[in-house]
Each structure stands twice: as structure tokens, then as C-alpha cells.
Tab-separated table of C-alpha atoms and ligand atoms in Angstrom:
chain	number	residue	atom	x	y	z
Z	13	UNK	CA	7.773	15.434	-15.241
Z	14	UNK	CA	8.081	13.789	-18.964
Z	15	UNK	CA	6.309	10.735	-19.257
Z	16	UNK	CA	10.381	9.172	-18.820
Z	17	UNK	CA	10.714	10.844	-15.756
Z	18	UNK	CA	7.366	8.852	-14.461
Z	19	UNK	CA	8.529	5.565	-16.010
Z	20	UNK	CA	11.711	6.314	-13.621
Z	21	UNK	CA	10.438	6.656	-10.376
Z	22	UNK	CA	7.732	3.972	-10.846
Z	23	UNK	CA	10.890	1.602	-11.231
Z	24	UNK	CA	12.994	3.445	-8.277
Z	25	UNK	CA	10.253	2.891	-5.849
Z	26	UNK	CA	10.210	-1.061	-6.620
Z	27	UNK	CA	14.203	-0.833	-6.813
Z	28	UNK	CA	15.693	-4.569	-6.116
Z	29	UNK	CA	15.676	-5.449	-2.465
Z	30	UNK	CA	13.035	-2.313	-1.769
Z	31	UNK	CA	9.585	-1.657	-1.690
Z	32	UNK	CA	7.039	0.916	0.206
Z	33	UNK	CA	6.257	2.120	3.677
Z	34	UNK	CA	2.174	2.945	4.002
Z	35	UNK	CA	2.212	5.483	6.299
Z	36	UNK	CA	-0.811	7.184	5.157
Z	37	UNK	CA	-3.099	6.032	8.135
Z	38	UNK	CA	-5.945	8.993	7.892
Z	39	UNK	CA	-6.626	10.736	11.173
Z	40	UNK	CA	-9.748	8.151	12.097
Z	41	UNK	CA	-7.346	4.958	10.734
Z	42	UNK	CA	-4.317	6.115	13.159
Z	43	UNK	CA	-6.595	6.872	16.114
Z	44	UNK	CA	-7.741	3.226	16.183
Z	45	UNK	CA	-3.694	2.253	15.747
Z	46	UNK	CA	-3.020	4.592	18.778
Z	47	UNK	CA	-6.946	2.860	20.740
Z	48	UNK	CA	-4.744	-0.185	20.482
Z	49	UNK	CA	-1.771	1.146	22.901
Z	50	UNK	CA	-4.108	3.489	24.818
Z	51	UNK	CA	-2.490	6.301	23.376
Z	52	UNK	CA	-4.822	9.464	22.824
Z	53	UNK	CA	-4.317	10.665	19.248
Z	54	UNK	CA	-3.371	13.964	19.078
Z	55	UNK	CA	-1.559	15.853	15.941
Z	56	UNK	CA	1.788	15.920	17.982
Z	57	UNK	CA	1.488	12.532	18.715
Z	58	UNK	CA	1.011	11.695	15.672
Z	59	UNK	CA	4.316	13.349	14.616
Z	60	UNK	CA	6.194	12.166	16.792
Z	61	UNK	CA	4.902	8.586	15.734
Z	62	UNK	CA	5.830	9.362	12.237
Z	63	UNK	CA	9.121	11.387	13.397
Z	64	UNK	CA	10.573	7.727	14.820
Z	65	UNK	CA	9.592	5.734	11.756
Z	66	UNK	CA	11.437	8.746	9.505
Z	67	UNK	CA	14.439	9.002	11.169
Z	68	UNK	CA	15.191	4.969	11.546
Z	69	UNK	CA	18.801	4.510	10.633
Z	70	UNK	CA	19.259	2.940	7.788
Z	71	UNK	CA	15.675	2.406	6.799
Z	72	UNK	CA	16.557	3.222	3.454
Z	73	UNK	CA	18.483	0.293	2.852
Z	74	UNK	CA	14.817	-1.602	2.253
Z	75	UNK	CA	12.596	1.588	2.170
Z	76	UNK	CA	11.760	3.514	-1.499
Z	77	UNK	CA	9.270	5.772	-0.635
Z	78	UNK	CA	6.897	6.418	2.161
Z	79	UNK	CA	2.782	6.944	1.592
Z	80	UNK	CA	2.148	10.148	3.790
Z	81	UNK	CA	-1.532	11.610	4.559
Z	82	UNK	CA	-2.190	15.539	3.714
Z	83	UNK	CA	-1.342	16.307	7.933
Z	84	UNK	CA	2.049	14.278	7.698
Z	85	UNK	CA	3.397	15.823	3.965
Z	86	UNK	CA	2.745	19.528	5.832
Z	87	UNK	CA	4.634	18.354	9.467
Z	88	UNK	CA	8.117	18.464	10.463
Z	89	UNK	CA	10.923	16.388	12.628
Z	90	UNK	CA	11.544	18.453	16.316
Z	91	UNK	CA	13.929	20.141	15.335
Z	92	UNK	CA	12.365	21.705	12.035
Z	93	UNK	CA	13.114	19.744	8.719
Z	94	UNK	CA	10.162	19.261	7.000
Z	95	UNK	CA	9.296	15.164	6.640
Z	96	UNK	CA	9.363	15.319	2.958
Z	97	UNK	CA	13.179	17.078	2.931
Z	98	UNK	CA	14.094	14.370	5.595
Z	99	UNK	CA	12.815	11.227	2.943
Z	100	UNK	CA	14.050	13.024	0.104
Z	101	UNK	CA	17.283	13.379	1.594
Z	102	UNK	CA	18.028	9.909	2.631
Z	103	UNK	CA	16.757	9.043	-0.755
Z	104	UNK	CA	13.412	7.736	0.020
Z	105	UNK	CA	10.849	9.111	-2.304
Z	106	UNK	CA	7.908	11.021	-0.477
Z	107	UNK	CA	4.117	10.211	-1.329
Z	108	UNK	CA	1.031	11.198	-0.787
Z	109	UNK	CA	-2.662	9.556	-0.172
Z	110	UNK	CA	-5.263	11.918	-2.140
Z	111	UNK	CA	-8.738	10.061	-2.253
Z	112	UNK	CA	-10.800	10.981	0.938
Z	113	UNK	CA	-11.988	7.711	1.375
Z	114	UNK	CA	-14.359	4.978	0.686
Z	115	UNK	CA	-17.783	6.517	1.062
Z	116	UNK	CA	-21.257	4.260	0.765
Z	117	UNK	CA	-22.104	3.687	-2.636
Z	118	UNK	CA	-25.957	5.321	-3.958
Z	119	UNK	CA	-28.658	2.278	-4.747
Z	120	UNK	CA	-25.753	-0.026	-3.425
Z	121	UNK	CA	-26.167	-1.586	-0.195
Z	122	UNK	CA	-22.842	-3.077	1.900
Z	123	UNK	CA	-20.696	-1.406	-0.928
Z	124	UNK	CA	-18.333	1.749	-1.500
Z	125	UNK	CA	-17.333	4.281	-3.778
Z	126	UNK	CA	-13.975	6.416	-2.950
Z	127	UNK	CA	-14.122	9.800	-2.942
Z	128	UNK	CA	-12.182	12.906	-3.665
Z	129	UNK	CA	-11.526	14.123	-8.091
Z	130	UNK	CA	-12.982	16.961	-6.972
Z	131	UNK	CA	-10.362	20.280	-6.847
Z	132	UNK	CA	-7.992	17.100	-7.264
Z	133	UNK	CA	-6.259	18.502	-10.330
Z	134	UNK	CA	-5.330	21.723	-7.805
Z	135	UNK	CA	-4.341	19.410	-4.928
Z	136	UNK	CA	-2.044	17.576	-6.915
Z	137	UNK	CA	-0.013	20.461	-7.626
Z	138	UNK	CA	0.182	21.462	-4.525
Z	139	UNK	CA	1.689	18.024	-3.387
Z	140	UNK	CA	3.889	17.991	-5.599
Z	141	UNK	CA	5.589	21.094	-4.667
Z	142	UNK	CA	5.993	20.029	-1.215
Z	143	UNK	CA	7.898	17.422	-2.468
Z	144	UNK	CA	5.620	14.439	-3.298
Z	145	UNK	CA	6.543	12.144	-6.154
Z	146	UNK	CA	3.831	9.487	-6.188
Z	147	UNK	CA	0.319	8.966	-5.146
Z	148	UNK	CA	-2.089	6.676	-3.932
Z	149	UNK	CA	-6.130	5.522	-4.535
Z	150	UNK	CA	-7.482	2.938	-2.518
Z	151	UNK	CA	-11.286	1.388	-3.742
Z	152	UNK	CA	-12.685	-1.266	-1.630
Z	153	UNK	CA	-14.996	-4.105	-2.828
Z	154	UNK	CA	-16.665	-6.712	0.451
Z	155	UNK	CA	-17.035	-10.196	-1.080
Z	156	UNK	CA	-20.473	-12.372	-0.169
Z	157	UNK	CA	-22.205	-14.598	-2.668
Z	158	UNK	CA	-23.627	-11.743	-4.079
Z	159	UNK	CA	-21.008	-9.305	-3.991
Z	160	UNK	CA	-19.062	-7.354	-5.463
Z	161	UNK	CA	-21.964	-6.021	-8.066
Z	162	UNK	CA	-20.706	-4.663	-11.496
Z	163	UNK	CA	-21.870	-1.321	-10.432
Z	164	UNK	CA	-19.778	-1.127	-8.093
Z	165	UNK	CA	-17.211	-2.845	-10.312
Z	166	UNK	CA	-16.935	-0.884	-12.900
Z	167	UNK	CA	-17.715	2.965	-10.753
Z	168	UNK	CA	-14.395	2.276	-9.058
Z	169	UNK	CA	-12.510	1.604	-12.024
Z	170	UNK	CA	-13.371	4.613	-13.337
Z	171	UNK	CA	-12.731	6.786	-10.776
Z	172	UNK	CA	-9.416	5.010	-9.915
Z	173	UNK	CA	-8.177	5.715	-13.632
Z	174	UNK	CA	-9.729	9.667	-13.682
Z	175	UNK	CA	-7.518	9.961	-10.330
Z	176	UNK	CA	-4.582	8.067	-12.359
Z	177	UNK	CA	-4.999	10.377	-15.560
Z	178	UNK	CA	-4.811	13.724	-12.909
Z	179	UNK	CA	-1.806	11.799	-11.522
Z	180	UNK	CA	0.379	11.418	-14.387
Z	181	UNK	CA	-0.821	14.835	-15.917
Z	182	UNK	CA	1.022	16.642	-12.195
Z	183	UNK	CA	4.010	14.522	-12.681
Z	184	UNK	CA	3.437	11.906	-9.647
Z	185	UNK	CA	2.894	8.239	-10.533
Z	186	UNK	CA	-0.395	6.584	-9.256
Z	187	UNK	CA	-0.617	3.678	-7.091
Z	188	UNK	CA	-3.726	2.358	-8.431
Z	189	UNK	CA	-5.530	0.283	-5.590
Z	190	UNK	CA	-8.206	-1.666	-5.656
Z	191	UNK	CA	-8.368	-4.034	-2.552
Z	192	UNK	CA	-11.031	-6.674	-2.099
Z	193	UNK	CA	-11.291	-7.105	1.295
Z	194	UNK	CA	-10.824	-10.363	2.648
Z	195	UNK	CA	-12.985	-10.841	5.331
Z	196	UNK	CA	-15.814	-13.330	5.389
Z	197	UNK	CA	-15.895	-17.111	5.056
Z	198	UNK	CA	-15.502	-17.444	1.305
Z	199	UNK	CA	-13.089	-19.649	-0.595
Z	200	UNK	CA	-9.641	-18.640	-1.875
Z	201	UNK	CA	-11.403	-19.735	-5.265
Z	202	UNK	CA	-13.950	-17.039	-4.992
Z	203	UNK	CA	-11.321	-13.975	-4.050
Z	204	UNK	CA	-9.713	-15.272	-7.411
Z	205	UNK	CA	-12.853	-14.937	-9.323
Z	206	UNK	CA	-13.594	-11.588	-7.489
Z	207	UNK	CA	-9.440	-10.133	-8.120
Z	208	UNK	CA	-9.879	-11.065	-11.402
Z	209	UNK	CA	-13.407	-8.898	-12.270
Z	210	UNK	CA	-11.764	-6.340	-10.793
Z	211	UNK	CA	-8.408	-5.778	-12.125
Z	212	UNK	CA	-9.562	-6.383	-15.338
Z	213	UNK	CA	-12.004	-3.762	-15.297
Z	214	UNK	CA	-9.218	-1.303	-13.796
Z	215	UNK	CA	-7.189	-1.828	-16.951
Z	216	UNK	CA	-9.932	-1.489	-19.335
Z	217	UNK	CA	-10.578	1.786	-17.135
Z	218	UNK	CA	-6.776	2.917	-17.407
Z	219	UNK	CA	-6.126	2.016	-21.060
Z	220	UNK	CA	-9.597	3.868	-22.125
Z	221	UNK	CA	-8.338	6.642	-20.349
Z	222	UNK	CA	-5.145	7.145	-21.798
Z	223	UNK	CA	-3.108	6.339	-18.647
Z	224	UNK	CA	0.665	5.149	-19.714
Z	225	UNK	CA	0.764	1.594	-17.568
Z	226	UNK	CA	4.602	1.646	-17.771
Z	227	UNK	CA	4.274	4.781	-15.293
Z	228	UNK	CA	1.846	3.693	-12.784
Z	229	UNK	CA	2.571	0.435	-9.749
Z	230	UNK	CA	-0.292	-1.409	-9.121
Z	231	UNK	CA	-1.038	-2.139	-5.334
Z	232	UNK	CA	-3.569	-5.254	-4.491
Z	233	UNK	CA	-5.151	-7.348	-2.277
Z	234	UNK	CA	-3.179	-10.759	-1.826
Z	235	UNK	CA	-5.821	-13.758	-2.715
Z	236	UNK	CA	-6.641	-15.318	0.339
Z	237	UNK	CA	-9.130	-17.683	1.862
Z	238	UNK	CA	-11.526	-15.527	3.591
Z	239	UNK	CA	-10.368	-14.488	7.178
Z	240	UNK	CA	-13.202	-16.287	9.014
Z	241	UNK	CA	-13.137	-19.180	6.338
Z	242	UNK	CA	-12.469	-22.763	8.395
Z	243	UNK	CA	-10.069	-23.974	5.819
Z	244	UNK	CA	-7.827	-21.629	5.175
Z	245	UNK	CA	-5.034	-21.525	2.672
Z	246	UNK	CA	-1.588	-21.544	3.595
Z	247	UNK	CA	1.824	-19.861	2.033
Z	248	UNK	CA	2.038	-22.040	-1.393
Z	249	UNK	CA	-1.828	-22.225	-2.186
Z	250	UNK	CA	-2.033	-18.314	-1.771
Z	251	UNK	CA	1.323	-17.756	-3.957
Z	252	UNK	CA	0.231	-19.701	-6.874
Z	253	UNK	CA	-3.826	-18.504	-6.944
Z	254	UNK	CA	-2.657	-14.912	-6.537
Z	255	UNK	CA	0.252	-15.362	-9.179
Z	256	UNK	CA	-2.372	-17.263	-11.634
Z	257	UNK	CA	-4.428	-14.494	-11.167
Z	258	UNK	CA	-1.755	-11.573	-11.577
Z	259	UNK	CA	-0.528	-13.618	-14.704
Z	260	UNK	CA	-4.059	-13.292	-16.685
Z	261	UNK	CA	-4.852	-10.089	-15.211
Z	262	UNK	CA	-2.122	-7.835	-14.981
Z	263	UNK	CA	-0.130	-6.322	-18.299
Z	264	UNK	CA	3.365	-7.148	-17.886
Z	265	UNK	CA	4.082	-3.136	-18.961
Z	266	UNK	CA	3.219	-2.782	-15.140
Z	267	UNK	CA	6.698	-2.511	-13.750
Z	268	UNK	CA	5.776	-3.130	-10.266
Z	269	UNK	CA	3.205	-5.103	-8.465
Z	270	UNK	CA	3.344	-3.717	-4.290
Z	271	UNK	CA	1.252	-5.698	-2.535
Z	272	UNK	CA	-0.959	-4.166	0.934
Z	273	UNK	CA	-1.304	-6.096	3.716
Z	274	UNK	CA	-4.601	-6.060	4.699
Z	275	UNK	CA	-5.414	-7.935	7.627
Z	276	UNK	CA	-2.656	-10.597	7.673
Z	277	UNK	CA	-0.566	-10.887	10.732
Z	278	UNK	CA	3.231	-8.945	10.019
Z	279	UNK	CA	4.758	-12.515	9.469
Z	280	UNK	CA	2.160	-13.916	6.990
Z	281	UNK	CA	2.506	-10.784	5.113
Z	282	UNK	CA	6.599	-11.294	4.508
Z	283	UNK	CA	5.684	-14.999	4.198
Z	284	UNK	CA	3.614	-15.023	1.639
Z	285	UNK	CA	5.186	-12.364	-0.979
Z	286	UNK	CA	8.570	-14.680	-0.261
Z	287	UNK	CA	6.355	-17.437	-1.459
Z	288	UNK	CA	5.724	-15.583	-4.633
Z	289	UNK	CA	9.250	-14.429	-5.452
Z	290	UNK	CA	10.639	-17.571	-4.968
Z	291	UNK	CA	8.333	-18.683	-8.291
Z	292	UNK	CA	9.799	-15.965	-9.739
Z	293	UNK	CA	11.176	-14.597	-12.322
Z	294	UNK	CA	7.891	-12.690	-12.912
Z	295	UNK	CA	7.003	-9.953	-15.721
Z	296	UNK	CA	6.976	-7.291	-12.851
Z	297	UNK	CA	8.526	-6.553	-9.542
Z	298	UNK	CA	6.590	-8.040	-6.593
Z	299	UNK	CA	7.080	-5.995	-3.751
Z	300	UNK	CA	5.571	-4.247	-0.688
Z	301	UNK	CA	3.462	-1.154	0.215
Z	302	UNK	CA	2.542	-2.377	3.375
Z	303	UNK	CA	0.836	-0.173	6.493
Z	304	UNK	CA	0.031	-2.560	9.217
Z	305	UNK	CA	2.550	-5.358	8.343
Z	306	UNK	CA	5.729	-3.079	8.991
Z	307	UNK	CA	4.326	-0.849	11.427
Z	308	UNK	CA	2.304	-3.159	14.068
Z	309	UNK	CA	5.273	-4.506	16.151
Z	310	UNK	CA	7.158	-1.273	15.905
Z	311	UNK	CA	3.695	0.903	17.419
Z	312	UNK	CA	3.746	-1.842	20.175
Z	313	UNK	CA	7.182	-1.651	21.262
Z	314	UNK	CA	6.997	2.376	20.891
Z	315	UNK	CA	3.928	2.383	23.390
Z	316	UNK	CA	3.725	6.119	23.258
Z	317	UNK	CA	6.588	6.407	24.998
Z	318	UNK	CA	9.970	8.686	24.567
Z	319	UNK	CA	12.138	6.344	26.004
Z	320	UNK	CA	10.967	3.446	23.619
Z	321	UNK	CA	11.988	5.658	20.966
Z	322	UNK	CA	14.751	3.644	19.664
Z	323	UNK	CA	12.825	-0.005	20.307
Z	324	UNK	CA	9.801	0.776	17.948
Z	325	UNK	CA	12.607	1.910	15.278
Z	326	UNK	CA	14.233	-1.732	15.662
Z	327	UNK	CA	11.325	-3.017	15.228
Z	328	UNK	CA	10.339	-1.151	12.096
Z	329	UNK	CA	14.109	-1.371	10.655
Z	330	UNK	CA	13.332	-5.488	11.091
Z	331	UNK	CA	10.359	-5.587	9.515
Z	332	UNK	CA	11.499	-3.728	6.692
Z	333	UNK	CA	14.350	-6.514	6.432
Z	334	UNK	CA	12.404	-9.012	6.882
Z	335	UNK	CA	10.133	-7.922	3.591
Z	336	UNK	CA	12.942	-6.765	1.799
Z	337	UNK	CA	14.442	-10.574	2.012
Z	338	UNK	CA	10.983	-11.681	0.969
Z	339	UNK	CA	11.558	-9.943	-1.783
Z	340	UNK	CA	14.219	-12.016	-3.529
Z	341	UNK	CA	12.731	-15.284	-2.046
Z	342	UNK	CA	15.497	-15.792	0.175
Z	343	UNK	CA	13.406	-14.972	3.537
Z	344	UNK	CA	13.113	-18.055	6.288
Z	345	UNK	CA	11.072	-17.868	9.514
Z	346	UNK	CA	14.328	-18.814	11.477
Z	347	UNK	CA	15.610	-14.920	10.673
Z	348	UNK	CA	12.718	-13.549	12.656
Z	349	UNK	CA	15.155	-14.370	15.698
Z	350	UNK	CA	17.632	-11.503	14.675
Z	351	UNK	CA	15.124	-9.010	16.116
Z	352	UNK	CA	15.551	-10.694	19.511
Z	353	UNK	CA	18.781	-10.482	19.015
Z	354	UNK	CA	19.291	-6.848	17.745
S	612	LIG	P1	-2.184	-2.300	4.995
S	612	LIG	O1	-0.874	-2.909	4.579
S	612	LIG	O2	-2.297	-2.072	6.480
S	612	LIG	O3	-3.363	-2.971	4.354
S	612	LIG	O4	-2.168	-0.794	4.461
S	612	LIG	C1	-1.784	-0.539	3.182
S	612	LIG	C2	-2.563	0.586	2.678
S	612	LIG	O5	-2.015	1.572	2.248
S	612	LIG	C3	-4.030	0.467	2.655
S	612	LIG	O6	-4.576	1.473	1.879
């Protein structure tokens, strides 16, 4: 892929009105999604899971691409088409996860590294001939008054752009993501000051590494009050810290900004990006990779079952309305109602 080619899909998969499924779930991550239905988690189930969110009519109306995890890229639907052929062909770019996760960090207590450059360079071409277009990193940094340290810091950034380099060398953009985790008690004020150390030492990282920003999406952590903090900040206090800090922190050759969810409820999620859009025009596209905020009501309603087949795909084909209204500012709480409705 020319370095035009890259620039292209970076802006198809935050396309007006769009943004990303996270479907990516490893097998550990999806087992505890399944623990939460009492559904045992086995690798048909776990097609079949992924077969309903796939095959949702009309998904692609709000959906760009989908995140899948090395067992999904390699699976099919029931009756044989490969998932990747079944994206492609409803025009939903396929993607793929390729670090193998956030791993204790050496000398660094409470803090992580993420794994997986090694063979990368070979693994990358082999996702992208089954189809993948895009790929996605995710470092994690825990916030407590002492933490995140600069070791930490600063490791992460620089295997987050090494993986991004790899990326755009195979012809698949990288989502670069660094999430700070927001649990804890600390202040909105202090996941500022902790975003901010962080993303700028990712593009320091990026630009000493040669990595063409205008070809990558960037894919953070909201900044929120911590999730056990007793005041906690609501729609318009997170939009505006998390925009001041995206503003300062973020080159505007980015073309997309697609936020994760983390561990806000499916409605704060939508909520809050609408909150940010409707400040906008911004330098980039804010938009949505979300895993847990589009799929939780849609897993629930599913239960595991065949028969709910077609209920968990409502559910996800809402969702994925929902945050594609969010995504011009124009989405309202009242709207929710249309799923009761459906
Ligand atoms: P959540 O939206 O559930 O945080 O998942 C997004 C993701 O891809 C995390 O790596």
C-alpha cells in the first residue's frame, strides 16, 4: 500500500456518521464477557457470537471496520464465507489486534509493558493477506499518586511506535493506543495531567520513528474522574478536559481521534463523545472504536441462545446508531427509546 493508500483508509474508517467496532476481545477477555451470561466459552461459541454481530443488517450504515483477534480473522460464518470476505463485502474494513498483551513491567511494580514486535514484521504480512487493513496496540498505564512512572512512560511509547513503523511498512494503518485506565479515586485533573505525559511521549515516539501521522488514528482513554472517585464529573466537564487535552496534545495531521470505552456504562460512552462533537468543529474526526460500549446490551439480549439471534443484533444495530448520532452531536437520551420500540 503507498503511503496514499494508508492516508485513505485511515480517513474511510472515521468516514462521517461512522466509526469502529472492537471486536478483538482475546480468548481470556471474551471468556469473562461470556462468565457474565453463564455461557461456557468455547471456539464455536465464540463464532457464532461474532457470526451475529457480522451479519447485522445494515450495520454498515454506522460501522467502518471491525477490530478482530488472530482466532476471529482465520473463522468463518456457518455456511463458509470467511469473516473478513463477509466485512469486506458489505464494505466494512477488516482489522486485526497484534500485541499479545499487557505483560508486568521488569523493576516496575503495579505497571505494564505490551508485548508482541517479535516475528511481528512476518505476522503482519500474513494479516494482511487474509484481508486485514488496519491494526491495533493497546499499552496500559494505572494512575495513583505515584503512578504512571516515566519508565513506564516512555517504554510504551516506544514500543507502540516500533509496532506503528512495522504497521505502515505491511500496508495496514496502526491504531496507536495508549489507555490510562481510569480506575481509582483520582481527580479528572490528574487523568489530564497523566493523558497528557502520555500522548506526548507517543508522538515524540512516532515522529522519531519516522511514522507518517496522517496514516495512523489514534485511539484513547476519555478523561474521566476516577471510577471510584466521590465527585465525579459529568458529560460537559469530561468533554472540555478531554478536548483541552486532545487540543495541546494531539497533531491535528491525525485524521481521526476513536475513542475506547473503557469502563463507562454503553450510554455514558455515546453521551460523552456527543458532548465533544457538539464543541466541534475539531482538527480531527472524533469517533468510536468501542468494545464493551456497543457490544454489552447486544451479549445480554443474545444470552447464548439461537433463538435470540436476531435480539442481540437489534441491540448491536442500536448501539451503533446511537454512537453514530453522537458523532455529529445530534444524539439525545430521549432516542434510546427507539430500541424499545424496534
Ligand atoms: P472498550 O471499548 O471495551 O474499552 O474496548 C476497546 C478496546 O479495543 C480496548 O482495547
Amino acid at each position: 500500500m503507498s503511503s496514499n493508500e494508508l492516508h485513505q483508509t485511515a480517513k474511510q474508517l472515521v468516514a462521517e456518521g461512522k466509526g469502529i467496532l472492537a471486536a478483538d476481545e482475546s480468548t481470556g477477555t471474551i471468556k469473562k464477557r461470556f462468565d457474565s451470561i453463564d455461557l461456557e466459552s468455547t471456539e464455536d461459541r465464540r463464532r457464532a457470537y461474532r457470526e451475529m454481530l457480522f451479519t447485522t443488517a445494515g450495520a454498515e450504515e454506522y460501522i467502518s471496520g471491525v477490530i478482530l483477534f488472530d482466532e476471529t480473522i482465520r473463522q468463518s460464518t456457518s455456511d463458509g464465507t470467511p469473516f473478513p470476505k463477509l466485512l469486506a463485502d458489505k464494505g466494512i474494513i477488516p482489522g486485526i489486534k497484534v500485541d499479545s498483551g499487557a505483560k508486568p513491567l521488569a523493576l516496575a511494580k503495579g505497571e505494564t509493558i505490551t508485548e508482541g514486535l517479535d516475528g511481528l514484521r512476518d505476522r503482519l504480512r500474513e494479516y494482511h493477506e487474509l484481508g486485514a487493513r488496519f491494526a491495533k496496540w493497546r499499552a496500559t498505564y494505572s494512575i495513583t499518586d505515584q503512578l504512571p512512572s516515566e519508565y513506564c512512560i516512555w517504554t510504551n511509547a516506544h514500543a507502540l511506535a516500533r509496532y506503528a513503523a512495522l504497521c505502515q511498512e505491511a500496508g495496514l494503518v496502526p491504531i496507536v493506543e495508549p489507555e490510562v485506565l481510569q480506575d481509582g479515586t483520582h481527580t479528572i485533573e490528574r487523568s489530564h495531567h497523566v493523558t497528557a505525559l502520555v500522548l506526548d511521549a507517543v508522538y515524540r515516539e512516532l515522529f522519531d520513528q519516522r511514522v507518517d501521522v496522517y496514516g495512523t488514528l489514534l485511539k484513547p482513554n476519555m478523561v474521566l474522574s476516577g471510577y471510584d472517585a466521590s465527585d465525579r464529573a459529568g458529560h460537559d466537564e469530561i468533554a472540555e478536559w478531554t478536548l483541552r487535552c486532545l487540543y495541546k496534545h494531539v497533531p491535528s495531521a491525525v485524521p481521526g481521534i476513536v475513542f475506547l470505552s473503557g469502563g463507562q456504562s454503553d450510554e455514558d460512552a455515546t453521551a460523552n463523545l456527543n458532548a465533544m462533537n457538539a464543541r466541534g468543529p475539531h482538527p480531527w474526526q472524533l469517533s468510536f472504536s468501542y468494545g464493551r460500549a456497543l457490544q454489552a446490551p447486544a451479549i445480554k439480549a443474545w444470552g447464548g441462545k439461537d433463538e435470540n439471534v436476531e435480539a442481540g443484533q437489534r441491540a448491536y444495530y442500536h448501539r451503533a446508531k446511537m454512537n453514530a448520532a453522537a458523532r455529529t452531536g445530534s444524539y439525545a437520551p430521549e432516542m434510546e427509546r427507539e430500541a424499545v420500540a424496534a
